[in-house]
Coordinates of C-alpha atoms in Angstrom, one line a residue:
M8 CA 0.0 0.0 0.0
P9 CA 1.4 3.5 -0.9
Q10 CA 2.6 5.5 2.1
Q11 CA 0.1 8.2 1.6
D12 CA -2.8 5.7 1.7
R13 CA -2.0 4.2 5.1
D14 CA -4.3 5.0 8.0
P15 CA -2.2 6.6 10.7
R16 CA -4.7 5.3 13.3
A17 CA -3.7 1.8 12.5
G18 CA -0.1 2.6 13.5
A19 CA -1.3 4.1 16.8
D20 CA -3.6 1.1 17.5
T21 CA -0.6 -1.3 16.9
A22 CA 1.6 0.8 19.3
R23 CA -1.1 0.7 21.9
W24 CA -1.5 -3.0 21.6
R25 CA 2.2 -3.5 22.1
V26 CA 2.3 -1.2 25.1
L27 CA -0.6 -2.9 26.8
R28 CA 1.0 -6.3 26.3
L29 CA 4.2 -5.0 27.9
A30 CA 2.1 -3.6 30.8
G31 CA 0.4 -7.0 31.2
L32 CA -3.1 -5.4 31.0
S33 CA -6.2 -7.0 29.3
A34 CA -9.9 -7.2 29.8
A35 CA -9.4 -8.7 33.2
P36 CA -9.3 -7.2 36.7
D37 CA -6.0 -5.7 37.7
P38 CA -5.5 -4.9 41.5
G39 CA -3.4 -1.8 40.8
M40 CA -5.9 -0.3 38.2
D41 CA -8.9 -1.2 40.4
R42 CA -7.2 0.8 43.2
F43 CA -7.1 3.9 41.0
A44 CA -10.8 3.4 40.1
R45 CA -11.7 3.2 43.8
L46 CA -9.6 6.3 44.6
V47 CA -11.5 8.3 41.9
A48 CA -14.8 7.1 43.3
R49 CA -13.9 8.1 46.8
L50 CA -12.3 11.4 46.0
L51 CA -14.9 12.6 43.5
H52 CA -17.9 10.9 45.2
V53 CA -19.1 9.3 42.1
P54 CA -20.9 5.9 41.7
V55 CA -18.9 4.8 38.6
A56 CA -15.2 5.1 37.8
F57 CA -12.8 3.1 35.6
V58 CA -9.5 2.9 33.9
S59 CA -10.3 2.6 30.2
L60 CA -7.6 1.5 27.7
A61 CA -8.0 1.4 23.9
E62 CA -7.6 -2.1 22.3
D63 CA -8.7 -3.7 19.0
G64 CA -11.8 -1.6 18.4
R65 CA -13.0 -1.7 22.0
Q66 CA -12.2 -0.2 25.4
I67 CA -10.9 -2.7 28.1
L68 CA -11.4 -1.9 31.7
P69 CA -8.7 -3.4 33.9
G70 CA -9.7 -1.0 36.7
M71 CA -13.4 -0.5 37.4
I72 CA -15.9 0.2 40.1
G73 CA -19.7 0.6 39.9
L74 CA -20.6 -0.7 36.4
P75 CA -23.6 -2.9 36.1
E76 CA -23.6 -6.4 34.5
P77 CA -22.9 -7.6 31.9
W78 CA -20.2 -4.9 31.5
A79 CA -18.7 -5.5 34.9
G80 CA -18.1 -9.1 34.1
R81 CA -16.9 -8.5 30.6
R82 CA -14.5 -5.7 31.6
A83 CA -14.8 -4.2 28.1
L84 CA -17.0 -1.7 26.3
P85 CA -17.8 -1.4 22.6
P86 CA -17.0 2.1 21.0
S87 CA -20.7 2.9 21.1
H88 CA -20.7 2.8 24.9
S89 CA -17.4 4.5 25.6
P90 CA -17.1 8.3 25.9
C91 CA -13.4 7.6 26.6
R92 CA -12.8 7.1 22.8
H93 CA -13.1 10.8 22.4
V94 CA -10.3 11.3 25.0
V95 CA -8.1 8.8 23.2
A96 CA -8.8 10.5 19.8
S97 CA -8.1 14.0 21.0
G98 CA -5.5 13.4 23.6
E99 CA -7.3 16.0 25.8
P100 CA -9.5 15.8 28.9
L101 CA -13.2 15.5 28.3
V102 CA -15.4 17.1 31.0
L103 CA -19.2 17.2 30.5
A104 CA -21.8 18.2 33.1
D105 CA -24.5 16.4 31.0
V106 CA -23.6 14.2 28.0
R107 CA -27.2 14.4 26.8
A108 CA -26.4 18.0 25.9
D109 CA -23.4 17.1 23.8
D110 CA -24.0 16.4 20.1
R111 CA -21.3 13.7 19.9
L112 CA -22.6 11.7 22.8
R113 CA -26.4 12.4 22.8
P114 CA -27.1 9.3 20.7
S115 CA -24.8 7.0 22.7
P116 CA -26.4 3.9 24.2
A117 CA -24.1 4.4 27.2
I118 CA -26.7 6.9 28.6
A119 CA -29.4 4.2 28.9
D120 CA -27.3 1.1 29.4
L121 CA -24.7 2.5 31.8
G122 CA -26.4 5.5 33.3
V123 CA -23.7 7.9 32.0
V124 CA -25.0 11.4 32.5
A125 CA -22.1 13.5 33.9
Y126 CA -18.6 12.5 32.6
A127 CA -15.0 13.6 33.4
G128 CA -12.1 11.8 31.7
M129 CA -8.4 12.5 31.8
P130 CA -5.9 10.9 29.2
L131 CA -3.5 8.2 30.2
T132 CA -0.2 8.1 28.4
D133 CA 3.0 6.2 28.2
G134 CA 6.5 7.6 28.5
D135 CA 6.5 8.6 24.8
G136 CA 3.2 10.6 25.0
L137 CA 1.1 7.9 23.3
V138 CA -2.5 8.2 24.6
L139 CA -3.5 4.7 25.9
G140 CA -6.9 5.5 27.3
S141 CA -8.4 7.5 30.1
L142 CA -9.2 7.6 33.8
C143 CA -12.8 8.7 34.1
A144 CA -15.5 9.5 36.7
I145 CA -19.2 9.1 35.9
D146 CA -22.3 10.3 37.7
H147 CA -25.8 9.2 37.0
E148 CA -27.1 12.8 37.5
P149 CA -26.1 16.1 35.8
R150 CA -23.2 17.5 37.7
T151 CA -21.0 20.6 37.5
W152 CA -17.5 19.4 38.1
E153 CA -15.5 21.5 40.6
A154 CA -12.0 22.7 39.9
G155 CA -10.6 20.7 42.8
E156 CA -12.3 17.5 41.7
L157 CA -10.8 17.9 38.2
A158 CA -7.4 18.6 39.7
D159 CA -7.7 15.5 41.9
L160 CA -8.7 13.4 38.8
E161 CA -5.8 14.9 36.8
D162 CA -3.3 14.0 39.6
L163 CA -4.7 10.5 39.8
A164 CA -4.4 10.2 36.0
A165 CA -0.8 11.3 36.2
A166 CA -0.1 8.7 38.9
C167 CA -1.9 6.0 36.8
S168 CA 0.2 7.0 33.8
A169 CA 3.3 6.7 35.9
E170 CA 2.3 3.3 37.0
L171 CA 1.8 2.2 33.4
C172 CA 5.2 3.6 32.5
L173 CA 6.8 1.7 35.4
R174 CA 5.2 -1.5 34.2
I175 CA 6.5 -0.9 30.7
L176 CA 9.9 -0.1 31.9
S177 CA 9.9 -3.2 34.1
A178 CA 9.1 -5.3 31.0
H179 CA 12.0 -3.6 29.2
R180 CA 14.3 -4.3 32.2
R181 CA 13.4 -8.0 32.1
S182 CA 14.2 -8.1 28.5
A183 CA 17.5 -6.3 29.2
Q184 CA 18.3 -8.8 31.8
K185 CA 17.9 -11.6 29.3
V186 CA 20.2 -9.8 27.0
L187 CA 22.7 -9.4 29.8
E188 CA 22.6 -13.1 30.5
V189 CA 23.4 -13.8 26.9
A190 CA 26.2 -11.2 26.9
R191 CA 27.7 -12.9 29.9
A192 CA 27.7 -16.2 28.2
S193 CA 29.3 -14.7 25.1
A194 CA 32.0 -13.0 27.1
E195 CA 33.0 -16.2 28.8
Q196 CA 33.4 -17.9 25.4
A197 CA 35.4 -15.0 24.0
R198 CA 37.7 -14.7 27.0
S199 CA 40.3 -17.1 25.6
E200 CA 40.3 -15.4 22.1
A201 CA 41.9 -12.1 23.0
E202 CA 42.7 -10.0 26.0
R203 CA 41.5 -6.8 24.3
L204 CA 38.1 -8.4 23.5
E205 CA 37.9 -9.6 27.1
H206 CA 38.5 -6.1 28.4
E207 CA 35.9 -4.6 26.1
A208 CA 33.4 -7.3 26.9
Q209 CA 34.0 -6.9 30.6
T210 CA 33.6 -3.1 30.3
G211 CA 30.3 -3.6 28.5
L212 CA 29.2 -6.0 31.2
D213 CA 30.1 -3.6 34.0
H214 CA 28.0 -0.9 32.4
A215 CA 25.1 -3.2 31.8
E216 CA 25.3 -4.3 35.4
L217 CA 25.3 -0.7 36.4
L218 CA 22.0 -0.2 34.6
L219 CA 20.5 -3.3 36.1
K220 CA 21.7 -2.2 39.5
A221 CA 20.3 1.3 38.9
S222 CA 16.9 -0.1 38.0
E223 CA 16.8 -2.3 41.1
E224 CA 18.3 0.1 43.7
L225 CA 16.6 3.2 42.6
A226 CA 13.2 1.4 42.5
Q227 CA 13.5 1.1 46.3
T228 CA 14.2 4.8 47.0
S229 CA 11.6 6.7 49.1
G230 CA 12.7 10.3 48.7
V231 CA 14.9 12.7 46.7
E232 CA 17.6 12.7 49.4
D233 CA 17.6 8.9 49.4
V234 CA 18.2 9.0 45.6
R235 CA 21.0 11.5 46.1
G236 CA 22.6 9.3 48.8
R237 CA 22.9 6.4 46.4
L238 CA 24.3 8.1 43.4
H239 CA 28.1 8.2 44.1
D240 CA 28.3 4.5 44.9
L241 CA 26.0 3.6 42.0
L242 CA 28.1 5.5 39.4
A243 CA 31.5 4.8 40.8
G244 CA 32.1 2.1 38.1
V245 CA 31.7 4.4 35.2
G246 CA 34.9 6.4 34.7
K247 CA 35.4 6.5 38.5
P248 CA 34.2 10.1 39.0
S249 CA 35.3 12.0 42.1
Y250 CA 31.9 13.9 42.4
V251 CA 28.3 13.1 41.6
G252 CA 25.7 15.8 42.2
L253 CA 21.9 16.1 41.8
L254 CA 20.0 19.3 41.2
V255 CA 16.2 19.5 40.8
V256 CA 14.2 22.2 38.9
G257 CA 12.4 24.7 41.0
K258 CA 10.6 27.9 40.2
N259 CA 13.1 30.0 38.3
E260 CA 16.0 28.1 40.0
L261 CA 17.9 24.9 40.4
R262 CA 17.9 23.4 43.9
R263 CA 20.9 21.4 44.8
I264 CA 20.3 18.2 46.8
P265 CA 23.4 17.9 49.1
D266 CA 25.0 14.6 50.0
P267 CA 23.1 13.5 53.2
D268 CA 26.2 11.6 54.4
D269 CA 28.5 14.5 54.1
A270 CA 27.5 17.4 56.4
N271 CA 30.7 19.4 55.6
S272 CA 30.3 19.3 51.8
V273 CA 30.8 22.5 49.9
E274 CA 27.4 21.7 48.3
H275 CA 25.7 22.9 51.5
E276 CA 27.0 26.5 50.9
S277 CA 25.3 26.9 47.6
L278 CA 21.9 25.1 47.7
T279 CA 20.2 27.1 44.9
L280 CA 21.2 28.5 41.5
P281 CA 19.1 31.1 39.6
A282 CA 17.8 29.7 36.4
G283 CA 19.8 32.2 34.4
A284 CA 23.1 31.6 36.2
A285 CA 26.1 30.9 34.0
F286 CA 26.8 27.3 35.3
P287 CA 27.0 24.1 33.3
S288 CA 24.1 22.7 35.2
T289 CA 21.8 25.7 34.5
R290 CA 22.8 25.8 30.9
A291 CA 22.0 22.1 30.5
V292 CA 18.5 22.9 31.7
Q293 CA 18.2 26.0 29.5
E294 CA 19.4 24.2 26.3
R295 CA 17.8 20.9 27.3
R296 CA 20.9 18.8 26.3
T297 CA 23.9 17.2 27.8
L298 CA 26.8 19.6 28.4
F299 CA 30.5 18.5 28.7
V300 CA 33.2 20.8 30.1
P301 CA 36.5 19.1 29.3
D302 CA 38.9 21.2 31.4
R303 CA 39.2 24.3 33.6
E304 CA 40.2 26.4 30.6
A305 CA 36.8 25.7 29.0
L306 CA 35.1 26.4 32.3
V307 CA 36.8 29.8 32.6
A308 CA 36.1 30.7 29.0
E309 CA 32.4 29.8 28.9
Y310 CA 31.0 30.1 32.4
S311 CA 30.9 32.6 35.3
P312 CA 33.6 33.3 37.9
E313 CA 31.1 31.9 40.5
A314 CA 31.0 28.6 38.6
V315 CA 34.8 28.5 38.4
R316 CA 35.2 29.1 42.1
L317 CA 32.6 26.4 43.0
F318 CA 34.2 23.8 40.9
D319 CA 37.7 24.8 42.2
R320 CA 36.5 24.2 45.7
L321 CA 35.0 20.9 44.7
G322 CA 38.3 20.0 43.2
L323 CA 36.9 19.3 39.7
T324 CA 38.6 19.6 36.3
T325 CA 36.2 17.8 33.9
V326 CA 32.4 18.1 34.3
M327 CA 29.5 16.5 32.5
C328 CA 25.8 17.6 33.1
L329 CA 23.0 15.4 32.0
P330 CA 19.3 16.5 31.9
L331 CA 16.9 14.3 33.9
W332 CA 13.7 13.9 31.9
G333 CA 10.5 12.9 33.6
S334 CA 7.4 11.6 31.9
R335 CA 6.1 15.1 31.3
S336 CA 8.9 17.6 32.0
L337 CA 12.5 18.3 32.8
L338 CA 13.1 17.4 36.4
G339 CA 16.7 18.4 37.0
V340 CA 20.3 17.7 36.2
L341 CA 22.8 15.0 37.1
A342 CA 26.3 16.5 37.5
I343 CA 29.3 14.2 37.2
G344 CA 32.9 15.5 37.8
W345 CA 36.5 14.2 37.7
A346 CA 39.4 15.7 39.6
K347 CA 41.8 15.0 36.7
R348 CA 41.1 15.7 33.0
H349 CA 38.9 12.8 31.8
Q350 CA 37.9 11.8 28.3
V351 CA 34.4 10.4 28.4
S352 CA 34.2 7.5 25.9
I353 CA 31.2 6.7 23.7
T354 CA 30.4 3.7 25.9
E355 CA 30.6 5.8 29.1
R356 CA 28.5 8.5 27.7
A357 CA 25.8 6.0 26.6
T358 CA 25.8 4.3 30.0
L359 CA 25.6 7.5 31.9
T360 CA 22.8 8.7 29.7
A361 CA 20.9 5.5 30.3
A362 CA 21.5 5.6 34.0
S363 CA 20.3 9.2 34.1
G364 CA 17.0 7.8 32.8
Y365 CA 16.6 5.5 35.8
I366 CA 17.7 8.3 38.1
A367 CA 15.0 10.6 36.5
Q368 CA 12.3 8.0 37.1
A369 CA 13.4 7.7 40.8
V370 CA 13.4 11.5 41.2
E371 CA 10.0 11.8 39.6
R372 CA 8.6 9.0 41.8
A373 CA 10.1 10.5 44.9
Q374 CA 8.7 14.0 44.1
Y375 CA 5.3 12.5 43.4
L376 CA 5.4 10.6 46.7
D377 CA 6.5 13.7 48.6
E378 CA 3.7 15.7 47.0
R379 CA 1.1 13.1 47.9
I380 CA 2.4 12.9 51.5
S381 CA 2.3 16.7 51.7
V382 CA -1.3 16.9 50.4
A383 CA -2.3 14.1 52.7
R384 CA -0.8 15.8 55.7
Q385 CA -2.5 19.1 54.8
L386 CA -5.8 17.2 54.3
Q387 CA -5.4 15.4 57.7
E388 CA -4.6 18.6 59.6
A389 CA -7.4 20.5 57.8
M390 CA -9.9 17.9 59.1
L391 CA -8.9 18.5 62.7
T392 CA -11.6 20.5 64.4
D393 CA -11.3 24.1 65.5
L394 CA -12.0 23.9 69.2
P395 CA -15.3 25.5 70.2
L396 CA -15.3 28.7 72.2
A397 CA -16.6 28.2 75.8
N398 CA -16.9 30.8 78.5
S399 CA -16.8 28.3 81.4
I400 CA -14.8 25.3 80.3
E401 CA -11.1 25.4 79.3
I402 CA -10.2 23.1 76.3
S403 CA -6.9 22.6 74.4
A404 CA -5.7 20.1 71.8
L405 CA -2.4 19.1 70.2
Y406 CA -1.7 17.0 67.0
Q407 CA 1.9 15.7 66.5
P408 CA 2.7 13.8 63.2
A409 CA 4.8 10.7 63.1
A410 CA 8.6 11.1 62.9
D411 CA 8.5 9.2 59.6
D412 CA 7.2 11.7 57.0
H413 CA 5.8 8.8 54.9
M414 CA 3.5 7.7 57.7
I415 CA 0.1 9.3 57.2
G416 CA -2.1 8.5 60.1
G417 CA -5.8 8.3 61.0
D418 CA -5.6 10.0 64.4
W419 CA -8.1 12.8 65.1
Y420 CA -9.9 14.8 67.8
D421 CA -13.3 16.5 67.8
A422 CA -15.2 18.8 70.0
Y423 CA -18.6 20.6 69.5
H424 CA -21.5 22.0 71.5
L425 CA -24.9 20.3 71.6
P426 CA -28.1 22.3 71.2
P427 CA -28.8 24.1 74.6
T428 CA -31.6 22.5 76.7
S429 CA -33.0 25.9 77.6
P430 CA -32.2 29.6 76.9
G431 CA -29.4 31.1 78.9
T432 CA -27.9 27.8 80.0
D433 CA -24.5 26.4 79.0
P434 CA -24.8 23.8 76.3
S435 CA -23.4 20.3 76.8
L436 CA -20.1 19.5 75.0
M437 CA -19.3 16.4 72.9
I438 CA -15.7 15.3 72.6
T439 CA -14.0 12.5 70.7
V440 CA -10.5 11.2 70.3
G441 CA -9.9 8.3 67.9
D442 CA -7.4 6.4 65.8
I443 CA -8.3 4.7 62.4
T444 CA -6.0 1.8 61.7
G445 CA -3.4 2.4 59.0
H446 CA -0.7 4.9 58.0
D447 CA -1.6 5.9 54.5
M448 CA -4.0 8.2 52.5
H449 CA -6.7 5.6 52.9
A450 CA -6.5 5.8 56.8
A451 CA -6.8 9.6 56.6
T452 CA -9.8 9.4 54.2
V453 CA -11.6 6.9 56.4
M454 CA -10.9 9.0 59.4
G455 CA -12.7 12.0 57.8
Q456 CA -15.7 9.8 56.9
V457 CA -15.9 8.2 60.4
R458 CA -15.6 11.6 62.1
S459 CA -18.5 13.0 60.0
M460 CA -20.7 9.9 60.5
L461 CA -20.2 10.0 64.2
R462 CA -21.2 13.6 64.4
Q463 CA -24.3 12.9 62.4
A464 CA -25.1 9.8 64.5
T465 CA -24.8 11.8 67.7
L466 CA -26.9 14.8 66.6
D467 CA -29.6 12.4 65.2
H468 CA -30.1 10.6 68.5
P469 CA -31.2 13.0 71.3
P470 CA -30.5 13.0 74.3
Y471 CA -27.1 12.5 72.6
S472 CA -26.0 9.2 74.2
P473 CA -22.3 8.4 73.4
A474 CA -23.1 4.6 73.3
T475 CA -26.2 5.1 71.1
A476 CA -24.1 7.2 68.6
L477 CA -21.4 4.5 68.6
T478 CA -24.0 1.8 68.0
A479 CA -25.3 3.7 65.1
L480 CA -21.8 4.2 63.7
D481 CA -21.2 0.4 64.0
A482 CA -24.4 -0.3 62.1
A483 CA -23.5 2.2 59.3
C484 CA -20.0 0.8 58.9
T485 CA -21.4 -2.8 58.7
V486 CA -23.7 -1.8 55.8
L487 CA -21.6 0.8 53.9
P488 CA -18.5 -0.1 52.0
I489 CA -16.2 1.7 54.5
E490 CA -13.1 -0.2 55.7
A491 CA -13.3 1.4 59.1
G492 CA -11.2 -0.2 61.9
G493 CA -9.7 1.4 64.9
T494 CA -10.4 2.8 68.4
L495 CA -12.1 5.8 69.9
V496 CA -13.5 7.4 73.0
H497 CA -16.8 9.4 72.5
A498 CA -18.0 11.5 75.5
R499 CA -20.5 14.1 76.6
L500 CA -19.8 16.7 79.3
D501 CA -23.0 18.1 80.9
P502 CA -22.7 21.5 82.7
A503 CA -23.7 22.1 86.3
P504 CA -24.3 25.2 88.4
P505 CA -21.1 27.0 89.6
G506 CA -19.3 25.1 92.3
T507 CA -21.0 21.8 91.6
P508 CA -19.6 18.8 89.7
W509 CA -20.0 18.5 85.9
T510 CA -21.1 15.1 84.6
L511 CA -19.0 13.0 82.2
T512 CA -20.7 10.3 80.2
W513 CA -18.5 8.3 77.9
S514 CA -18.3 5.1 75.7
N515 CA -14.9 3.6 74.9
A516 CA -14.4 1.5 71.7
G517 CA -11.1 -0.3 72.6
H518 CA -9.2 3.0 73.1
P519 CA -6.4 3.7 75.6
P520 CA -8.0 4.8 78.9
P521 CA -8.7 8.5 79.5
L522 CA -7.0 10.1 82.5
L523 CA -8.9 12.2 85.1
R524 CA -7.0 14.6 87.4
T525 CA -8.9 15.9 90.4
P526 CA -8.0 19.2 92.1
D527 CA -6.1 17.2 94.8
A528 CA -3.6 16.1 92.0
R529 CA -4.8 12.6 92.1
V530 CA -5.1 10.9 88.7
A531 CA -7.5 8.1 87.9
L532 CA -7.7 5.8 84.8
L533 CA -11.1 5.5 83.2
E534 CA -10.5 1.9 82.2
E535 CA -14.0 0.8 81.2
H536 CA -14.1 -0.1 77.5
D537 CA -15.9 -2.2 74.9
S538 CA -14.7 -3.8 71.6
L539 CA -12.9 -1.7 69.1
L540 CA -14.5 -0.3 66.0
H541 CA -14.5 -2.7 63.0
Q542 CA -16.9 -3.3 60.1
A543 CA -16.6 -7.1 60.5
L544 CA -17.8 -7.0 64.1
E545 CA -21.6 -7.5 64.3
N546 CA -24.0 -7.0 67.2
V547 CA -21.4 -5.2 69.3
S548 CA -22.9 -4.1 72.6
R549 CA -21.9 -0.5 73.4
S550 CA -22.0 0.5 77.1
E551 CA -21.6 4.0 78.6
H552 CA -20.3 5.2 82.0
R553 CA -20.8 8.3 84.1
R554 CA -18.5 10.1 86.4
A555 CA -18.9 13.3 88.4
L556 CA -16.1 15.8 87.7
P557 CA -15.3 18.0 90.7
P558 CA -14.7 21.7 89.9
G559 CA -11.2 22.2 88.5
S560 CA -10.8 18.6 87.3
I561 CA -8.9 17.9 84.1
L562 CA -9.9 15.2 81.6
L563 CA -7.1 14.0 79.3
L564 CA -7.7 11.9 76.1
Y565 CA -4.9 10.7 73.8
T566 CA -4.1 8.2 71.1
D567 CA -1.9 5.2 71.3
G568 CA 1.1 6.8 69.5
L569 CA 1.8 8.6 72.8
I570 CA 2.2 5.5 74.9
E571 CA 3.0 2.6 72.6
R572 CA 6.7 2.4 71.6
C573 CA 8.8 -0.5 70.5
D574 CA 11.4 0.2 73.2
R575 CA 8.9 0.9 76.1
D576 CA 6.3 -1.1 78.0
I577 CA 2.8 0.4 78.0
D578 CA 2.6 -0.5 81.7
A579 CA 5.4 2.0 82.3
T580 CA 4.3 4.8 79.9
I581 CA 0.8 5.2 81.3
P582 CA 2.1 5.8 84.8
Q583 CA 4.7 8.2 83.4
L584 CA 1.8 10.1 81.6
S585 CA -0.2 10.1 84.9
G586 CA 2.7 11.5 86.8
L587 CA 3.2 14.3 84.3
L588 CA -0.5 15.1 84.5
A589 CA -0.5 15.1 88.3
R590 CA 2.6 17.4 88.6
H591 CA 1.8 19.9 85.9
G592 CA -2.0 20.2 85.9
T593 CA -2.2 23.6 87.6
G594 CA -1.0 25.7 84.6
P595 CA -2.6 26.4 81.2
L596 CA -3.7 23.3 79.4
S597 CA -1.8 24.3 76.2
E598 CA 1.5 24.3 78.3
L599 CA 0.5 21.0 79.9
L600 CA 0.0 19.3 76.5
C601 CA 3.4 20.7 75.2
R602 CA 5.2 19.4 78.3
I603 CA 3.6 16.0 77.9
S604 CA 4.4 15.8 74.2
N605 CA 8.0 16.9 74.8
R606 CA 8.6 14.4 77.6
M607 CA 6.8 11.5 76.1
A608 CA 8.1 12.0 72.5
D609 CA 11.8 11.2 73.0
P610 CA 12.6 9.5 70.7
P611 CA 10.1 10.9 68.2
P612 CA 6.9 8.7 67.9
E613 CA 6.6 6.1 65.2
D614 CA 2.9 7.0 65.0
D615 CA 0.8 10.1 65.0
V616 CA -0.2 11.5 68.4
V617 CA -3.4 13.4 69.4
L618 CA -3.9 15.0 72.8
L619 CA -7.1 16.6 74.0
A620 CA -7.5 18.1 77.5
L621 CA -10.4 19.8 79.2
R622 CA -10.7 21.6 82.6
V623 CA -14.2 22.0 84.0
P624 CA -14.9 25.2 86.1

């Protein structure tokens, strides 16, 4: 067939088919893709979400939630039922508040058969920019998509695309490993033929092993600093450089990541470079290509005095700067330097260029993880309640994240007034401290759901019994698809006339015991508790208990991160906590909580910590 008569779509379809085979995806459930569909459904609150990939005149759905049969079982849709084909064709997002108002989709049987009314789809691409399909959210009612929802969907599509790229790269790595095994066998056979060939073959093997090592080691990194810490040892076998540096692109600047194992490195004195600075690294970013500085004379002739002084202090003569390309943008620069003049061979250059690709993947993954963790931290802290203003009762709270930045917890506190029983009287106060099991985004999300459900359960059941509210929450978690597991204390404080005891009514779902300090500095443990919160537990009997609080009493609630440590016995930490409360309970509650946190958090906690304290008048 003449070149001009070929259908370009056929070439794209063939490329997609090959990419999907490499990624190991078909019209069958895939746990990773199903996870992305569930995240879309949770974050955007839609009944239907799926990962749709174009294949052989149809759309396969390796990730899916909410579709009716027979489509759920088939995991595939014909073109007539798939709005996603328009995302694939255009390579652009498709966002519709009502598909029935769109001329392209109004005749689609997907409206009647699948209930597609509101639609939002973001393209999924491989590392070369080929559009493979879309990540989409579907609602059965007309809907105006909010900017934040579309941003979340776009972020999840980027993460899903990165997952597809990683799978494809893993397939390429396995293929490269097979090639490496063949190369090793050939090198052994050629060893006896010539020493020169042996040397060349060994060099090639060393470089190939470097790439294999890079793919394996860098896949395990958890942050940009971790990537930086591995670079020198990783690249030591390629030309034996005396310096390996990493710089990442920021806003109008390059940010240097110093060696975490060398606190005295010159790198710490120059952590940022303006984007327009006359340095080899910044010029590599500006020109988007590898730059090679063979000697000091070339450095002096072409770059700024500041660059010359820095490289003199680092003791470098020859420098090579390689751009680090991510899946969508330029991420930074890999800088490699030699103390003596060094001629980079073709093989070395090719190996370093390939290694920079693995390093770029690790940096991109680390930045994505850091961004997700930062967003999750902000989300978690945003869901912590602003404490209510009260004229008579003193209340203070403290939230301390885990020492490990990658541990996102489900700890929370809550406090709010109940409707007053009569005009002019102080309202009762509901308080909660809880801990949802897990240390990830899912735990933080479930925490927000449980917190809201418990508030609703309380306010829907006057006279606001803590046990009744917990029983309602148990029932909801059993019926709804919420993987809620954890512990909590839910309590009500009822006011009393001045000088008379307030009343504490509480129900404990497997949580560490609250502490009660009376004005005589005695501390009691409120040890009564029931079973923990878990959707698999049915017919849990929730009890509640009452205690009079003498005027001036302090009630302290906390989560298990405060008292549970791998190097400490809980039977020792609770008495320690009681002692701190007894000795320092006369001052402001905010100072008390800080003192407790500082004393109990050495070493820093492995889990999030929440503290909530109240002093009754």
